[in-house]
Amino acid sequence: MNALPLPVLAGLVLTPLLISAGQILFKLTSARAGALSASGLLSTLMDPYLIVALAIYGLGTIVWVYVLKAVPLTVAYPFMALTFCVVPLLAWMLLGETLSLRYMLGTGLIVAGLLVVNA
């Protein structure tokens, strides 16, 4: 495969990073979510963490659309696997969740697979 232009490569990496940030905000929202009732749902819908998470997801989607203008989906989509690496890492850093050796090995395999698919 030919080398990707820098803006395309940046978009391929930025999209999973934005999606990962959104996932962390969804987790934070879940801790503050109201009961499954009309008032609880309204409260959750107005939660600033949820609003920012949706905005980040929206931005990630827009970046993704422009990435897909430049490269085939078969080239772009494997980069979404980076979310499986980044979300647990952010959960560890920001939420105090634990990471296992299996996570680290799996992350290495995902990155290796990404390199194989796009080499």
Coordinates of C-alpha atoms in Angstrom, one line a residue:
M1 CA 0.0 0.0 0.0
N2 CA 1.2 3.5 -0.7
A3 CA 2.0 5.8 2.1
L4 CA -1.1 7.7 3.3
P5 CA -1.1 11.5 3.2
L6 CA -0.6 13.0 6.7
P7 CA -4.1 14.5 7.0
V8 CA -5.7 11.1 6.1
L9 CA -3.4 9.3 8.6
A10 CA -4.3 11.9 11.2
G11 CA -8.0 11.3 10.6
L12 CA -7.5 7.5 10.8
V13 CA -6.0 7.9 14.2
L14 CA -8.1 10.8 15.4
T15 CA -11.5 9.1 14.8
P16 CA -10.8 6.2 17.2
L17 CA -9.3 8.6 19.8
L18 CA -12.5 10.7 19.6
I19 CA -14.7 7.6 19.9
S20 CA -12.6 6.4 22.9
A21 CA -13.0 9.8 24.6
G22 CA -16.7 9.5 24.1
Q23 CA -16.8 6.1 25.6
I24 CA -15.1 7.4 28.8
L25 CA -17.7 10.2 29.0
F26 CA -20.5 7.6 28.5
K27 CA -19.1 5.7 31.5
L28 CA -19.0 8.9 33.6
T29 CA -22.6 9.6 32.5
S30 CA -23.7 6.1 33.5
A31 CA -22.5 6.8 37.1
R32 CA -24.8 9.8 37.2
A33 CA -27.7 8.5 35.2
G34 CA -31.1 8.8 36.8
A35 CA -33.7 6.1 37.2
L36 CA -35.3 4.6 34.2
S37 CA -38.3 6.9 34.4
A38 CA -39.4 10.0 32.5
S39 CA -37.7 12.4 34.9
G40 CA -34.6 10.2 35.2
L41 CA -34.3 9.9 31.5
L42 CA -34.7 13.7 31.0
S43 CA -32.0 14.3 33.7
T44 CA -29.7 11.9 31.9
L45 CA -30.3 13.5 28.5
M46 CA -29.4 16.9 30.0
D47 CA -26.2 15.6 31.6
P48 CA -23.2 17.6 30.4
Y49 CA -21.0 14.5 30.1
L50 CA -23.6 12.9 27.8
I51 CA -23.9 16.1 25.7
V52 CA -20.1 16.4 25.3
A53 CA -19.8 12.7 24.5
L54 CA -22.4 13.0 21.8
A55 CA -20.7 16.1 20.4
I56 CA -17.3 14.2 20.4
Y57 CA -19.0 11.3 18.6
G58 CA -20.5 13.7 16.1
L59 CA -17.1 15.2 15.4
G60 CA -15.5 11.8 15.1
T61 CA -18.2 10.9 12.6
I62 CA -17.5 14.0 10.5
V63 CA -13.8 13.3 10.5
W64 CA -14.5 9.7 9.5
V65 CA -16.7 10.7 6.6
Y66 CA -13.8 12.8 5.2
V67 CA -11.3 10.0 5.8
L68 CA -13.6 7.7 3.8
K69 CA -13.5 10.2 0.9
A70 CA -9.7 9.6 0.7
V71 CA -9.3 5.8 1.3
P72 CA -11.3 2.7 0.8
L73 CA -13.3 1.4 3.8
T74 CA -11.2 -1.8 3.7
V75 CA -8.1 0.4 4.5
A76 CA -9.8 2.7 7.0
Y77 CA -11.9 0.3 9.1
P78 CA -9.1 -1.7 10.7
F79 CA -8.0 1.6 12.4
M80 CA -11.3 1.5 14.4
A81 CA -9.7 -1.5 16.3
L82 CA -7.6 1.1 18.0
T83 CA -10.6 1.9 20.2
F84 CA -10.1 -1.6 21.8
C85 CA -6.6 -0.4 22.8
V86 CA -7.4 3.2 23.8
V87 CA -10.6 2.8 25.8
P88 CA -9.2 0.4 28.4
L89 CA -6.0 2.6 28.6
L90 CA -8.1 5.7 29.3
A91 CA -10.3 3.8 31.8
W92 CA -7.1 2.8 33.6
M93 CA -5.7 6.4 33.5
L94 CA -8.9 8.3 34.3
L95 CA -11.2 5.9 36.1
G96 CA -8.7 3.7 38.0
E97 CA -9.7 0.5 36.3
T98 CA -7.2 -2.3 36.2
L99 CA -5.3 -3.6 33.2
S100 CA -4.2 -7.2 32.9
L101 CA -1.4 -8.8 31.1
R102 CA -4.0 -10.3 28.7
Y103 CA -5.1 -6.7 27.8
M104 CA -1.5 -5.7 27.0
L105 CA -0.9 -8.8 24.9
G106 CA -4.2 -8.3 23.1
T107 CA -3.3 -4.7 22.4
G108 CA 0.0 -5.8 21.0
L109 CA -1.8 -8.2 18.7
I110 CA -4.3 -5.6 17.6
V111 CA -1.5 -3.2 16.7
A112 CA 0.4 -6.0 14.9
G113 CA -2.7 -6.9 13.0
L114 CA -3.2 -3.3 12.0
L115 CA 0.4 -3.2 10.7
V116 CA -0.1 -6.4 8.8
V117 CA -3.4 -5.3 7.2
N118 CA -2.0 -1.9 6.1
A119 CA 1.6 -2.9 5.2

